[in-house]
């Protein structure tokens, strides 16, 4: 796992991942996540500077945003969002009880496989509501190991969650000629309509909405 100092250093620059400019991702996230969070209490894991808290989670009844980086959390607090409060905390220790929805958008993969497993075991014990997971589904690259579609579905199932729905967020421009063509096509004005139909091999990020299956492992 990367440490709080690693992430604080990364936040030496504001918006280090350029997330405020990821408008296609955010539109697609809003479409799939919005109906599940509007009017509900949300725990937003890895909230960073509060960009999604202020946009995708704006209509939640309440949001608790947590992040391991105190630099990011101070910036989120400075937004002064009336429906949200922010805390410095770690996925591995934060309390998971009492929320309608828990969301992990682009953050769970910073944990090792064993840490993700420990987190999901605790999630299964402590959370009865919706769990949202959004991440790259490109397998591994030079930076880290992400996920595949079947890997995510099986990982959630192992911990007693079944996927209700999923949505492609954007095209993967490094996926050979097909990926570059798909990415170029999705820059066209009408392209939002095409993204949901891209096959897994041409997709970069996908968002999954899950909930506890009726019979969960003990
Ligand atoms: C790529 S950013 C995503 C920010 C936001 N969720 C979004 O998608 O716009 C990942 C965030 O996860 C946070 N993070 C990583 N590991 C963490 C951990 N173990 N506990 C809490 N936050 C963590 C990082 O500090 C960073 O702010």
GROMACS .gro file of C-alpha atoms and ligand atoms in nm:
model
  245
    1UNK     CA    1   0.000   0.000   0.000
    2UNK     CA    2   0.114   0.355  -0.063
    3UNK     CA    3   0.144   0.568   0.250
    4UNK     CA    4  -0.014   0.898   0.355
    5UNK     CA    5   0.320   1.073   0.286
    6UNK     CA    6   0.325   0.928  -0.068
    7UNK     CA    7  -0.022   1.071  -0.135
    8UNK     CA    8   0.050   1.402   0.042
    9UNK     CA    9   0.356   1.443  -0.183
   10UNK     CA   10   0.142   1.364  -0.487
   11UNK     CA   11  -0.103   1.635  -0.378
   12UNK     CA   12   0.189   1.884  -0.385
   13UNK     CA   13   0.023   1.980  -0.714
   14UNK     CA   14  -0.350   2.055  -0.706
   15UNK     CA   15  -0.569   1.803  -0.892
   16UNK     CA   16  -0.269   1.573  -0.960
   17UNK     CA   17  -0.469   1.323  -1.169
   18UNK     CA   18  -0.649   1.593  -1.372
   19UNK     CA   19  -0.983   1.463  -1.244
   20UNK     CA   20  -1.157   1.798  -1.280
   21UNK     CA   21  -1.114   1.762  -1.655
   22UNK     CA   22  -1.244   1.402  -1.674
   23UNK     CA   23  -1.584   1.521  -1.788
   24UNK     CA   24  -1.673   1.208  -1.988
   25UNK     CA   25  -1.595   0.987  -1.688
   26UNK     CA   26  -1.798   1.215  -1.462
   27UNK     CA   27  -2.103   1.223  -1.693
   28UNK     CA   28  -2.105   0.842  -1.711
   29UNK     CA   29  -2.047   0.811  -1.335
   30UNK     CA   30  -2.335   1.051  -1.270
   31UNK     CA   31  -2.568   0.843  -1.486
   32UNK     CA   32  -2.500   0.514  -1.310
   33UNK     CA   33  -2.435   0.638  -0.956
   34UNK     CA   34  -2.685   0.925  -0.929
   35UNK     CA   35  -3.003   0.716  -0.887
   36UNK     CA   36  -2.840   0.509  -0.610
   37UNK     CA   37  -2.708   0.800  -0.403
   38UNK     CA   38  -2.961   1.083  -0.438
   39UNK     CA   39  -3.127   1.133  -0.097
   40UNK     CA   40  -2.909   0.871   0.075
   41UNK     CA   41  -2.621   0.867   0.323
   42UNK     CA   42  -2.289   0.797   0.154
   43UNK     CA   43  -1.941   0.700   0.265
   44UNK     CA   44  -1.707   0.817  -0.012
   45UNK     CA   45  -1.375   0.634   0.011
   46UNK     CA   46  -1.069   0.807  -0.136
   47UNK     CA   47  -1.258   1.136  -0.177
   48UNK     CA   48  -0.938   1.327  -0.260
   49UNK     CA   49  -1.002   1.702  -0.294
   50UNK     CA   50  -1.380   1.652  -0.291
   51UNK     CA   51  -1.436   1.680  -0.667
   52UNK     CA   52  -1.690   1.394  -0.681
   53UNK     CA   53  -1.845   1.497  -0.347
   54UNK     CA   54  -1.934   1.831  -0.505
   55UNK     CA   55  -2.061   1.683  -0.833
   56UNK     CA   56  -2.167   1.316  -0.848
   57UNK     CA   57  -2.260   1.304  -0.477
   58UNK     CA   58  -2.413   1.656  -0.464
   59UNK     CA   59  -2.769   1.527  -0.413
   60UNK     CA   60  -2.684   1.272  -0.143
   61UNK     CA   61  -2.854   1.338   0.190
   62UNK     CA   62  -2.512   1.335   0.355
   63UNK     CA   63  -2.160   1.241   0.253
   64UNK     CA   64  -1.871   1.137   0.474
   65UNK     CA   65  -1.561   1.171   0.258
   66UNK     CA   66  -1.245   1.001   0.379
   67UNK     CA   67  -0.894   1.007   0.240
   68UNK     CA   68  -0.551   0.905   0.361
   69UNK     CA   69  -0.403   1.240   0.248
   70UNK     CA   70  -0.448   1.529   0.492
   71UNK     CA   71  -0.352   1.770   0.212
   72UNK     CA   72  -0.640   1.646  -0.002
   73UNK     CA   73  -0.883   1.645   0.291
   74UNK     CA   74  -0.802   2.011   0.378
   75UNK     CA   75  -0.880   2.109   0.019
   76UNK     CA   76  -1.207   1.914   0.032
   77UNK     CA   77  -1.300   2.084   0.361
   78UNK     CA   78  -1.227   2.425   0.207
   79UNK     CA   79  -1.506   2.364  -0.047
   80UNK     CA   80  -1.754   2.427   0.237
   81UNK     CA   81  -2.006   2.173   0.107
   82UNK     CA   82  -2.309   2.184   0.340
   83UNK     CA   83  -2.404   1.817   0.290
   84UNK     CA   84  -2.055   1.675   0.346
   85UNK     CA   85  -1.786   1.635   0.604
   86UNK     CA   86  -1.434   1.507   0.546
   87UNK     CA   87  -1.192   1.309   0.760
   88UNK     CA   88  -0.839   1.179   0.726
   89UNK     CA   89  -0.876   0.803   0.748
   90UNK     CA   90  -0.761   0.477   0.591
   91UNK     CA   91  -0.974   0.223   0.403
   92UNK     CA   92  -0.833  -0.046   0.629
   93UNK     CA   93  -0.957   0.109   0.953
   94UNK     CA   94  -1.248   0.342   0.870
   95UNK     CA   95  -1.585   0.241   1.018
   96UNK     CA   96  -1.819   0.101   0.751
   97UNK     CA   97  -2.142   0.075   0.949
   98UNK     CA   98  -2.448   0.293   0.914
   99UNK     CA   99  -2.436   0.414   0.552
  100UNK     CA  100  -2.690   0.351   0.276
  101UNK     CA  101  -2.414   0.355   0.013
  102UNK     CA  102  -2.036   0.307   0.020
  103UNK     CA  103  -1.846   0.419  -0.289
  104UNK     CA  104  -1.486   0.349  -0.391
  105UNK     CA  105  -1.417   0.541  -0.713
  106UNK     CA  106  -1.065   0.499  -0.853
  107UNK     CA  107  -0.896   0.418  -0.525
  108UNK     CA  108  -0.931   0.058  -0.401
  109UNK     CA  109  -0.649  -0.068  -0.625
  110UNK     CA  110  -0.391   0.124  -0.423
  111UNK     CA  111  -0.429  -0.153  -0.165
  112UNK     CA  112  -0.243  -0.481  -0.217
  113UNK     CA  113  -0.454  -0.786  -0.311
  114UNK     CA  114  -0.441  -0.909   0.051
  115UNK     CA  115  -0.546  -0.566   0.181
  116UNK     CA  116  -0.834  -0.548  -0.066
  117UNK     CA  117  -0.944  -0.888   0.053
  118UNK     CA  118  -0.933  -0.775   0.419
  119UNK     CA  119  -1.127  -0.458   0.330
  120UNK     CA  120  -1.395  -0.656   0.145
  121UNK     CA  121  -1.428  -0.907   0.429
  122UNK     CA  122  -1.496  -0.620   0.669
  123UNK     CA  123  -1.732  -0.457   0.417
  124UNK     CA  124  -1.931  -0.782   0.400
  125UNK     CA  125  -1.957  -0.792   0.781
  126UNK     CA  126  -2.038  -0.426   0.841
  127UNK     CA  127  -2.232  -0.299   0.537
  128UNK     CA  128  -2.578  -0.407   0.423
  129UNK     CA  129  -2.636  -0.148   0.152
  130UNK     CA  130  -2.513  -0.058  -0.194
  131UNK     CA  131  -2.141  -0.084  -0.272
  132UNK     CA  132  -2.009   0.108  -0.574
  133UNK     CA  133  -1.671   0.023  -0.722
  134UNK     CA  134  -1.520   0.208  -1.016
  135UNK     CA  135  -1.178   0.122  -1.159
  136UNK     CA  136  -0.978   0.042  -1.473
  137UNK     CA  137  -1.055  -0.302  -1.618
  138UNK     CA  138  -0.738  -0.324  -1.828
  139UNK     CA  139  -0.568  -0.592  -1.617
  140UNK     CA  140  -0.216  -0.488  -1.518
  141UNK     CA  141  -0.001  -0.216  -1.672
  142UNK     CA  142   0.342  -0.069  -1.595
  143UNK     CA  143   0.201   0.116  -1.292
  144UNK     CA  144  -0.002  -0.144  -1.105
  145UNK     CA  145  -0.243  -0.434  -1.115
  146UNK     CA  146  -0.597  -0.317  -1.177
  147UNK     CA  147  -0.890  -0.548  -1.257
  148UNK     CA  148  -1.072  -0.727  -1.533
  149UNK     CA  149  -1.450  -0.738  -1.566
  150UNK     CA  150  -1.478  -1.102  -1.460
  151UNK     CA  151  -1.220  -1.045  -1.185
  152UNK     CA  152  -1.435  -0.770  -1.031
  153UNK     CA  153  -1.758  -0.969  -1.057
  154UNK     CA  154  -1.591  -1.275  -0.897
  155UNK     CA  155  -1.415  -1.071  -0.628
  156UNK     CA  156  -1.745  -0.912  -0.526
  157UNK     CA  157  -1.926  -1.247  -0.538
  158UNK     CA  158  -1.660  -1.408  -0.316
  159UNK     CA  159  -1.748  -1.148  -0.054
  160UNK     CA  160  -2.122  -1.189  -0.092
  161UNK     CA  161  -2.203  -0.896  -0.323
  162UNK     CA  162  -2.385  -0.933  -0.653
  163UNK     CA  163  -2.351  -0.680  -0.933
  164UNK     CA  164  -2.679  -0.501  -1.010
  165UNK     CA  165  -2.547  -0.300  -1.303
  166UNK     CA  166  -2.228  -0.169  -1.459
  167UNK     CA  167  -2.135   0.101  -1.706
  168UNK     CA  168  -1.836   0.181  -1.928
  169UNK     CA  169  -1.686   0.519  -1.841
  170UNK     CA  170  -1.440   0.576  -2.125
  171UNK     CA  171  -1.232   0.417  -2.402
  172UNK     CA  172  -0.880   0.280  -2.354
  173UNK     CA  173  -0.666   0.457  -2.611
  174UNK     CA  174  -0.369   0.222  -2.551
  175UNK     CA  175  -0.570  -0.088  -2.654
  176UNK     CA  176  -0.401  -0.119  -2.996
  177UNK     CA  177  -0.546   0.031  -3.314
  178UNK     CA  178  -0.900  -0.052  -3.197
  179UNK     CA  179  -0.846   0.136  -2.871
  180UNK     CA  180  -0.696   0.441  -3.041
  181UNK     CA  181  -0.984   0.445  -3.292
  182UNK     CA  182  -1.241   0.403  -3.013
  183UNK     CA  183  -1.078   0.681  -2.808
  184UNK     CA  184  -1.069   0.913  -3.112
  185UNK     CA  185  -1.433   0.831  -3.190
  186UNK     CA  186  -1.540   0.901  -2.833
  187UNK     CA  187  -1.404   1.255  -2.864
  188UNK     CA  188  -1.671   1.333  -3.123
  189UNK     CA  189  -1.969   1.540  -3.004
  190UNK     CA  190  -2.223   1.252  -3.010
  191UNK     CA  191  -1.982   1.004  -2.856
  192UNK     CA  192  -2.127   0.970  -2.507
  193UNK     CA  193  -2.396   0.754  -2.667
  194UNK     CA  194  -2.131   0.511  -2.801
  195UNK     CA  195  -1.929   0.452  -2.483
  196UNK     CA  196  -2.180   0.215  -2.319
  197UNK     CA  197  -2.150  -0.022  -2.619
  198UNK     CA  198  -1.769  -0.054  -2.627
  199UNK     CA  199  -1.647  -0.413  -2.567
  200UNK     CA  200  -1.436  -0.483  -2.259
  201UNK     CA  201  -1.111  -0.491  -2.459
  202UNK     CA  202  -1.156  -0.125  -2.560
  203UNK     CA  203  -1.271   0.006  -2.221
  204UNK     CA  204  -1.049   0.180  -1.967
  205UNK     CA  205  -1.272   0.234  -1.662
  206UNK     CA  206  -1.598   0.067  -1.566
  207UNK     CA  207  -1.825   0.142  -1.270
  208UNK     CA  208  -2.009  -0.138  -1.084
  209UNK     CA  209  -2.310  -0.106  -0.853
  210UNK     CA  210  -2.347  -0.405  -0.622
  211UNK     CA  211  -2.540  -0.508  -0.314
  212UNK     CA  212  -2.528  -0.800  -0.071
  213UNK     CA  213  -2.659  -1.117  -0.234
  214UNK     CA  214  -2.954  -1.279  -0.054
  215UNK     CA  215  -2.736  -1.564   0.070
  216UNK     CA  216  -2.394  -1.435   0.170
  217UNK     CA  217  -2.101  -1.647   0.279
  218UNK     CA  218  -2.093  -1.675   0.662
  219LIG     C1  219  -0.696   0.861  -0.802
  219LIG     S1  220  -0.752   0.942  -0.654
  219LIG     C2  221  -0.927   0.935  -0.677
  219LIG     C3  222  -1.004   1.052  -0.618
  219LIG     C4  223  -1.156   1.045  -0.639
  219LIG     N1  224  -1.213   0.924  -0.584
  219LIG     C5  225  -1.192   1.055  -0.786
  219LIG     O1  226  -1.202   0.950  -0.852
  219LIG     O2  227  -1.211   1.166  -0.839
  219LIG     C6  228  -0.727   0.815  -0.529
  219LIG     C7  229  -0.746   0.866  -0.387
  219LIG     O3  230  -0.744   0.754  -0.296
  219LIG     C8  231  -0.677   0.795  -0.178
  219LIG     N2  232  -0.629   0.673  -0.108
  219LIG     C9  233  -0.543   0.579  -0.156
  219LIG     N3  234  -0.523   0.482  -0.066
  219LIG    C10  235  -0.599   0.513   0.042
  219LIG    C11  236  -0.624   0.449   0.169
  219LIG     N4  237  -0.562   0.335   0.203
  219LIG     N5  238  -0.712   0.506   0.254
  219LIG    C12  239  -0.775   0.624   0.222
  219LIG     N6  240  -0.754   0.690   0.102
  219LIG    C13  241  -0.668   0.635   0.014
  219LIG    C14  242  -0.563   0.884  -0.231
  219LIG     O4  243  -0.509   0.970  -0.133
  219LIG    C15  244  -0.636   0.961  -0.342
  219LIG     O5  245  -0.692   1.081  -0.295
   0.00000   0.00000   0.00000
